[in-house]
mmCIF file of C-alpha atoms in Angstrom:
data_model
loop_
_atom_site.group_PDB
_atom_site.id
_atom_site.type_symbol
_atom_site.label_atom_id
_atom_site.label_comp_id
_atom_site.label_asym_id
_atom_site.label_seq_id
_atom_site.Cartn_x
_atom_site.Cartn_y
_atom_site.Cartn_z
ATOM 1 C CA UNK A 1 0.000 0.000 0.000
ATOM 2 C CA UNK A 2 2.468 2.708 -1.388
ATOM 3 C CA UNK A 3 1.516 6.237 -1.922
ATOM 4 C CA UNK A 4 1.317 6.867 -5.704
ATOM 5 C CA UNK A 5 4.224 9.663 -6.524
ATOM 6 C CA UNK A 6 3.288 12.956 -7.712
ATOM 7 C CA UNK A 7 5.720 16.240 -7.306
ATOM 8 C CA UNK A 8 4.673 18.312 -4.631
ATOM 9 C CA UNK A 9 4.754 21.500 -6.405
ATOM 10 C CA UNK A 10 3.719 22.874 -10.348
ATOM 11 C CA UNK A 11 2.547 26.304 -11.420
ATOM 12 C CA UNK A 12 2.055 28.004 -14.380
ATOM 13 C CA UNK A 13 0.776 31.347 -15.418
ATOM 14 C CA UNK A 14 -2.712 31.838 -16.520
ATOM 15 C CA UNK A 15 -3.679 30.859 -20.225
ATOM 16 C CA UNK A 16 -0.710 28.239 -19.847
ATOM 17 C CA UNK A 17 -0.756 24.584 -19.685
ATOM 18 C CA UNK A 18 0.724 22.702 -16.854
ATOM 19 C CA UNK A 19 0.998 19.101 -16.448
ATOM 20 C CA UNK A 20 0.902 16.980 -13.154
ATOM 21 C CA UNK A 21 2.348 13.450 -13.248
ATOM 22 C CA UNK A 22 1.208 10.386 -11.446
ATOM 23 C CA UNK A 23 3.440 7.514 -10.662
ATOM 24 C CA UNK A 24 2.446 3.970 -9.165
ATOM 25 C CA UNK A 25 3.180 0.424 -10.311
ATOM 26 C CA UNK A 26 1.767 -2.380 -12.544
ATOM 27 C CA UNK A 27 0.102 -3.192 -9.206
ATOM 28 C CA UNK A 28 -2.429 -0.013 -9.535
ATOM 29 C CA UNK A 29 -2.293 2.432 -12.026
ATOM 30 C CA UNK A 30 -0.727 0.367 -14.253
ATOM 31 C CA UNK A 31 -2.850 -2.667 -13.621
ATOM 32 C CA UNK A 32 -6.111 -0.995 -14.409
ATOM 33 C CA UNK A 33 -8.383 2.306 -15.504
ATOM 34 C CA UNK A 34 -9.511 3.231 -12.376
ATOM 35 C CA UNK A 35 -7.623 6.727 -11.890
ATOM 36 C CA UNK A 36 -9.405 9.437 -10.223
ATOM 37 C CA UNK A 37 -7.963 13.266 -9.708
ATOM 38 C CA UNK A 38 -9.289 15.112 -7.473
ATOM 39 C CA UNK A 39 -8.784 19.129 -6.326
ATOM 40 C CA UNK A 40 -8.957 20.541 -3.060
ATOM 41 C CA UNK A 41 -9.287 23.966 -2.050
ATOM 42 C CA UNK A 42 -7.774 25.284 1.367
ATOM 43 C CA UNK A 43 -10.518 23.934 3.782
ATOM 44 C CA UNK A 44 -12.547 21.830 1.551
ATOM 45 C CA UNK A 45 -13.471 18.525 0.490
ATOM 46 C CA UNK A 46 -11.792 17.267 -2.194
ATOM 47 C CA UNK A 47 -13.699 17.202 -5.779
ATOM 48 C CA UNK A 48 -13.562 14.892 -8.472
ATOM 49 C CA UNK A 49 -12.441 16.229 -11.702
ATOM 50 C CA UNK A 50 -11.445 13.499 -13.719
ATOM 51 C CA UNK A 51 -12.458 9.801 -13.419
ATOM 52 C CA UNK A 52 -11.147 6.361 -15.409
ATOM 53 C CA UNK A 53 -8.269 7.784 -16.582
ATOM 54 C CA UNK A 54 -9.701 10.229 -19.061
ATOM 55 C CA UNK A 55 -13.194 10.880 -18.325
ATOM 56 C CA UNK A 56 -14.802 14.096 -16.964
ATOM 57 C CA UNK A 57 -17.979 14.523 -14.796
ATOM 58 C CA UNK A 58 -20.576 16.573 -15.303
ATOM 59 C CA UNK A 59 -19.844 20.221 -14.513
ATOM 60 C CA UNK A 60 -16.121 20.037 -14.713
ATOM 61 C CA UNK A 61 -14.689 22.455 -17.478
ATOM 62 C CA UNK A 62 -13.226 20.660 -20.609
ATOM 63 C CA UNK A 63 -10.297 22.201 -19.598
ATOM 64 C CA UNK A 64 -9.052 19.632 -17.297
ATOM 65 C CA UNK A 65 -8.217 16.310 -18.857
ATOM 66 C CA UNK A 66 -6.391 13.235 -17.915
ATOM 67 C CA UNK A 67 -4.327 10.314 -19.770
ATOM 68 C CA UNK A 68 -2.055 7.239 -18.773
ATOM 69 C CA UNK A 69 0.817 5.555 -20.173
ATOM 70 C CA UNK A 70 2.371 2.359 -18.435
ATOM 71 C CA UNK A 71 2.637 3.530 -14.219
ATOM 72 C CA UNK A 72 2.192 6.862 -14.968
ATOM 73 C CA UNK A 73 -1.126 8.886 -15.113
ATOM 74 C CA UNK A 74 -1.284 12.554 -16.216
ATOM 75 C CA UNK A 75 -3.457 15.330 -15.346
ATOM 76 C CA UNK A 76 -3.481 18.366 -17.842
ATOM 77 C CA UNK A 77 -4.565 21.495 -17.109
ATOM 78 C CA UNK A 78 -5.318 23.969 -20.044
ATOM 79 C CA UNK A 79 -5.884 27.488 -20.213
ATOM 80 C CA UNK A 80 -5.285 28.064 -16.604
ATOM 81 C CA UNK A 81 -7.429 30.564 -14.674
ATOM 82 C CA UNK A 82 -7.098 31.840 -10.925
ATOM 83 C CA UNK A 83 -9.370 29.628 -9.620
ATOM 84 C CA UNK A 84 -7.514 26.635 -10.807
ATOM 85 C CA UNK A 85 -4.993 27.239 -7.648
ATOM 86 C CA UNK A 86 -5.779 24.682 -5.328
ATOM 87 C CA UNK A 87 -3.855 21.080 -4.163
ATOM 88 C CA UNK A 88 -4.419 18.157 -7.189
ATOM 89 C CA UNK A 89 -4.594 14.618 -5.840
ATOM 90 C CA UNK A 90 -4.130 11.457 -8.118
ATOM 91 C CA UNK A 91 -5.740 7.992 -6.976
ATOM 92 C CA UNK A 92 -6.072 4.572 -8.000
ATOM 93 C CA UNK A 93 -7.306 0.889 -6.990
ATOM 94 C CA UNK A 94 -4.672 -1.403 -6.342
ATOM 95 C CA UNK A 95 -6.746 -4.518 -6.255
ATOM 96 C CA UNK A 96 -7.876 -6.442 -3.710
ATOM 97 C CA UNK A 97 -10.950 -3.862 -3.142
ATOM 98 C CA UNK A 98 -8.631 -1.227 -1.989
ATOM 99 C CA UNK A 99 -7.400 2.300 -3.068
ATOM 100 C CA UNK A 100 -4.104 4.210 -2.797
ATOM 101 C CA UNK A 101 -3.725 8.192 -3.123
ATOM 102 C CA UNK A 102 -0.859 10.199 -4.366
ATOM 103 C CA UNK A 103 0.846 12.730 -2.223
ATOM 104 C CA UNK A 104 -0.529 15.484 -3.440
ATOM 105 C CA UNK A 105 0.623 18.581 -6.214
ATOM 106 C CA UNK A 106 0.226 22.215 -5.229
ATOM 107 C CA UNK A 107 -0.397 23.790 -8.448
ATOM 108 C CA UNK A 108 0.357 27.620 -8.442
ATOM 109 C CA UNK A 109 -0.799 29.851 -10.462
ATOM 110 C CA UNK A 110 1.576 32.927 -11.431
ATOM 111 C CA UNK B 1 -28.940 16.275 -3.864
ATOM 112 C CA UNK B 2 -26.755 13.988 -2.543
ATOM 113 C CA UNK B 3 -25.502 14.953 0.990
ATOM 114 C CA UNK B 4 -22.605 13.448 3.263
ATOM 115 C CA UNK B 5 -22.398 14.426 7.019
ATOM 116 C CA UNK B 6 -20.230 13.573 8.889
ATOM 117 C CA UNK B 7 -19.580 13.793 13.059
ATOM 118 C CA UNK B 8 -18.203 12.097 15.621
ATOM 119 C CA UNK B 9 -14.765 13.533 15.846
ATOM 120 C CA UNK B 10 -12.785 15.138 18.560
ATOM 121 C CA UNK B 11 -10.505 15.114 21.039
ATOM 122 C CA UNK B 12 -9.221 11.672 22.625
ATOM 123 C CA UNK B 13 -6.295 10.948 24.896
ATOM 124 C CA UNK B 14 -3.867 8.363 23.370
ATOM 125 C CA UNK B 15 -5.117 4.617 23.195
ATOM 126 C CA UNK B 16 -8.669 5.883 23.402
ATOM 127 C CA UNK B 17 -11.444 4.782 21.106
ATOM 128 C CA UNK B 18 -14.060 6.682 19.362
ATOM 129 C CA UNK B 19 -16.882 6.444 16.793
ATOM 130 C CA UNK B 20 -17.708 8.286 13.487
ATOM 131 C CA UNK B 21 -20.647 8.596 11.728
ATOM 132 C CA UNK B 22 -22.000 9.869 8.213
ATOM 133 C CA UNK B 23 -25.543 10.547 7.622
ATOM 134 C CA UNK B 24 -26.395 10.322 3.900
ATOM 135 C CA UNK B 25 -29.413 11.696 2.132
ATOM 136 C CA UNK B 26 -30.146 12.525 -1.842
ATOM 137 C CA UNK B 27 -29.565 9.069 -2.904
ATOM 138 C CA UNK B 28 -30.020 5.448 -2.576
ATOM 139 C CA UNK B 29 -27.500 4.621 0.488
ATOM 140 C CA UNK B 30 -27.779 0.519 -0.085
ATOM 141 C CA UNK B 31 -26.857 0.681 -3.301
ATOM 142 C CA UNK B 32 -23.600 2.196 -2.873
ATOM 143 C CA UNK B 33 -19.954 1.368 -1.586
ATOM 144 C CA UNK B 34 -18.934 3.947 1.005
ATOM 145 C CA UNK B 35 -14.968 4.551 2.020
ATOM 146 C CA UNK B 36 -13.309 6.490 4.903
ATOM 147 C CA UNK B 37 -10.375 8.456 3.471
ATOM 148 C CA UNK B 38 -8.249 11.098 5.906
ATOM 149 C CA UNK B 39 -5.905 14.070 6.330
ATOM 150 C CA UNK B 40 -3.393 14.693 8.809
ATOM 151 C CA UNK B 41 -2.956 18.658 9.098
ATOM 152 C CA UNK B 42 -0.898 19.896 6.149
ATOM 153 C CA UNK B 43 -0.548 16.837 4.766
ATOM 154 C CA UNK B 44 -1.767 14.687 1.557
ATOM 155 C CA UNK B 45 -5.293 11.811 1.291
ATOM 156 C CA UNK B 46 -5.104 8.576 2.469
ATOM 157 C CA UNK B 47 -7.519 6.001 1.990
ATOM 158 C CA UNK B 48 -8.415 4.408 5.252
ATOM 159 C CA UNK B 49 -11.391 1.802 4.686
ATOM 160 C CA UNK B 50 -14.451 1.201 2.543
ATOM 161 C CA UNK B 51 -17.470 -0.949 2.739
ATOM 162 C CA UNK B 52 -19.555 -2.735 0.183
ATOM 163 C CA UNK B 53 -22.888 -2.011 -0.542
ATOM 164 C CA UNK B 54 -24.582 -4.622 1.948
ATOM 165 C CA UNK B 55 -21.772 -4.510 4.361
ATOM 166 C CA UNK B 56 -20.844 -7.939 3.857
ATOM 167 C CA UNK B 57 -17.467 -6.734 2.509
ATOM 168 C CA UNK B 58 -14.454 -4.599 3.739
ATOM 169 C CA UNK B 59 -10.962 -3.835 3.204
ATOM 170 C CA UNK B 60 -8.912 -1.673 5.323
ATOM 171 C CA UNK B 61 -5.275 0.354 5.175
ATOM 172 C CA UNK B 62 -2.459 -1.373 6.819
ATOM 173 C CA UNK B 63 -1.727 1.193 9.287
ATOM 174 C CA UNK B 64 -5.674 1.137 10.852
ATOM 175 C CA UNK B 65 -5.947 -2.772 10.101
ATOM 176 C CA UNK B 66 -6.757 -4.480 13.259
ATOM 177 C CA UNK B 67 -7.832 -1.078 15.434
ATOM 178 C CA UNK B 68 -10.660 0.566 13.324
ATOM 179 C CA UNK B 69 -13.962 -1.390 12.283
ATOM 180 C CA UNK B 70 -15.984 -0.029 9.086
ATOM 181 C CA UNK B 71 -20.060 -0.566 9.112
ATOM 182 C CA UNK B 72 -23.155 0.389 7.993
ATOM 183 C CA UNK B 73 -26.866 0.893 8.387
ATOM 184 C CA UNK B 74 -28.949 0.823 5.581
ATOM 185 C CA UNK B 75 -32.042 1.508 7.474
ATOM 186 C CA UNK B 76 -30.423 5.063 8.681
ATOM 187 C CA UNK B 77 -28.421 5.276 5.760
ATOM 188 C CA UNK B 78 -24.804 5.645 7.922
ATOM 189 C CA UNK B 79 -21.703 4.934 7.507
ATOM 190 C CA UNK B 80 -19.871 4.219 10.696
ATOM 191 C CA UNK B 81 -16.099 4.030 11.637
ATOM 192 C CA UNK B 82 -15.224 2.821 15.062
ATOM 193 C CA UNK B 83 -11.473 3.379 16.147
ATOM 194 C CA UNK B 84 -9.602 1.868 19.152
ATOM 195 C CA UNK B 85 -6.258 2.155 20.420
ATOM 196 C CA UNK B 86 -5.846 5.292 18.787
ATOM 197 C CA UNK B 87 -2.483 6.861 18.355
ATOM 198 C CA UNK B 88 -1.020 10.437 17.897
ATOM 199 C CA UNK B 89 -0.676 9.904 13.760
ATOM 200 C CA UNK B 90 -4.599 9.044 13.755
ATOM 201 C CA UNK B 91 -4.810 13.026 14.067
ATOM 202 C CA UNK B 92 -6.705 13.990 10.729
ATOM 203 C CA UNK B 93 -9.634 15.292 9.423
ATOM 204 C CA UNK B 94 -11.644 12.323 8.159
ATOM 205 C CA UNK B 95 -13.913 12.403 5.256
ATOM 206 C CA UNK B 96 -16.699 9.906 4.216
ATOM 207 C CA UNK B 97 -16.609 9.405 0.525
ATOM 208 C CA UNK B 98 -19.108 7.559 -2.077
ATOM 209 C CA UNK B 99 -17.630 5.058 -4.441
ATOM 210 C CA UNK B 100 -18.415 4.813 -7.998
ATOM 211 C CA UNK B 101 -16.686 2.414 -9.622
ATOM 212 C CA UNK B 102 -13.486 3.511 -7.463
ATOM 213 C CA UNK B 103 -13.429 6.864 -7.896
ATOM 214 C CA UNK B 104 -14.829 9.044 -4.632
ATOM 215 C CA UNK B 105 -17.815 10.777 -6.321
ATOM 216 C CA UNK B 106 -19.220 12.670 -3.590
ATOM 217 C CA UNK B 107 -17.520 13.860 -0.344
ATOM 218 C CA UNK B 108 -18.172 15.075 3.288
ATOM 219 C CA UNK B 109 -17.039 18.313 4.539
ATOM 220 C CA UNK B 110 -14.879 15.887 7.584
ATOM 221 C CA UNK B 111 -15.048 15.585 10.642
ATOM 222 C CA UNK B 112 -11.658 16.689 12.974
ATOM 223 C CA UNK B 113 -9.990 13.586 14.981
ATOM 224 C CA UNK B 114 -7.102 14.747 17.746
ATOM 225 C CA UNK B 115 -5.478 12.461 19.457
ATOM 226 C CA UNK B 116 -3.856 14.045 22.019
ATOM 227 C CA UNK B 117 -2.719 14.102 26.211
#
């Protein structure tokens, strides 16, 4: 049950594109499609922004998107805007009906 | 609109136990897997436990395995976490969490665990 390895820290300035990487094993995220990112606000709860890899719920701008290639998930962040400042958290099952997080990415914007 | 609540927390003296609890509304409760995920102050998520839909089920983090006890009532659509022998690095906001096909659709706003002399 190892945390997943993210950096702690990315930025950008607005309008710009920053990428956030998420590393794990063939155990989790490479062993299936079940990665979740998630931001968090100072204070919050967490919120799910992208889901199975690449998908997006409802409500969450097209901005965000997500992909995978072997252990290593990536969450993209286009166009960025003020409000995207905030603490981005990767996760993913690792079989046997249980989940591992990353440690977290502060992304800052300029 | 789905809604997670959840209370419980506190202060508790080293080796103490105590009980969480999250009340959820806006959907079907039964149906669902529910997980306990938490954050120490400052720091990053963990997953700590989840529970299958009938409660027949659950897996649990190595560091709470053997101390903490997932459950569930369907009939007051809870989720319940009871925690013994607590230790100082159980101090963490804890948040109940609705699973989806593994991803944590909806959250709690937490509830504040100290464990503390």
């Amino acid at each position: 049950q190892s945390a997943l390895t993210q950096p702690p820290s990315a930025s950008g300035s607005p309008g710009q594109s920053v990428t956030i990487s998420c590393t794990g094993t063939s155990s989790d995220v490479g062993g299936y499609n079940y990665v979740s990112w998630y931001q968090q606000h100072p204070g919050k709860a967490p919120k799910l922004m992208i889901y199975e890899v690449s998908k997006r719920p409802s409500g969450v701008p097209d901005r965000f998107s997500g992909s995978k290639s072997g252990n290593t998930a990536s969450l993209t962040v286009s166009g960025l805007q003020a409000e995207d400042e905030a603490d981005y958290y990767c996760s993913s099952y690792a079989g046997s009906t249980i989940s591992v997080f990353g440690g977290g990415t502060k992304l800052t914007v300029l | 609109e789905v809604q997670l609540v959840e209370s419980g927390g506190g202060l508790v003296q080293p080796g103490g136990s105590l009980r969480l609890s999250c009340a959820a509304s806006g959907f079907t409760f039964s149906s669902y897997w529910m997980h306990w995920v938490r954050q120490a102050p400052g720091k990053g998520l963990v997953w700590v436990s989840r529970i299958n839909s009938d409660g027949s089920s659950t897996s649990y983090a190595d560091s709470v395995k053997g101390r903490f006890t997932i459950s569930r009532d369907n009939a007051k659509n809870t989720l319940y976490l009871q925690m013994n022998s607590l230790r100082a690095e159980d101090t963490a906001v804890y948040y109940c969490a609705r699973d989806e096909a593994w991803r944590f659709d909806y959250w709690g706003q937490g509830t504040l665990v100290t464990v503390s002399s």
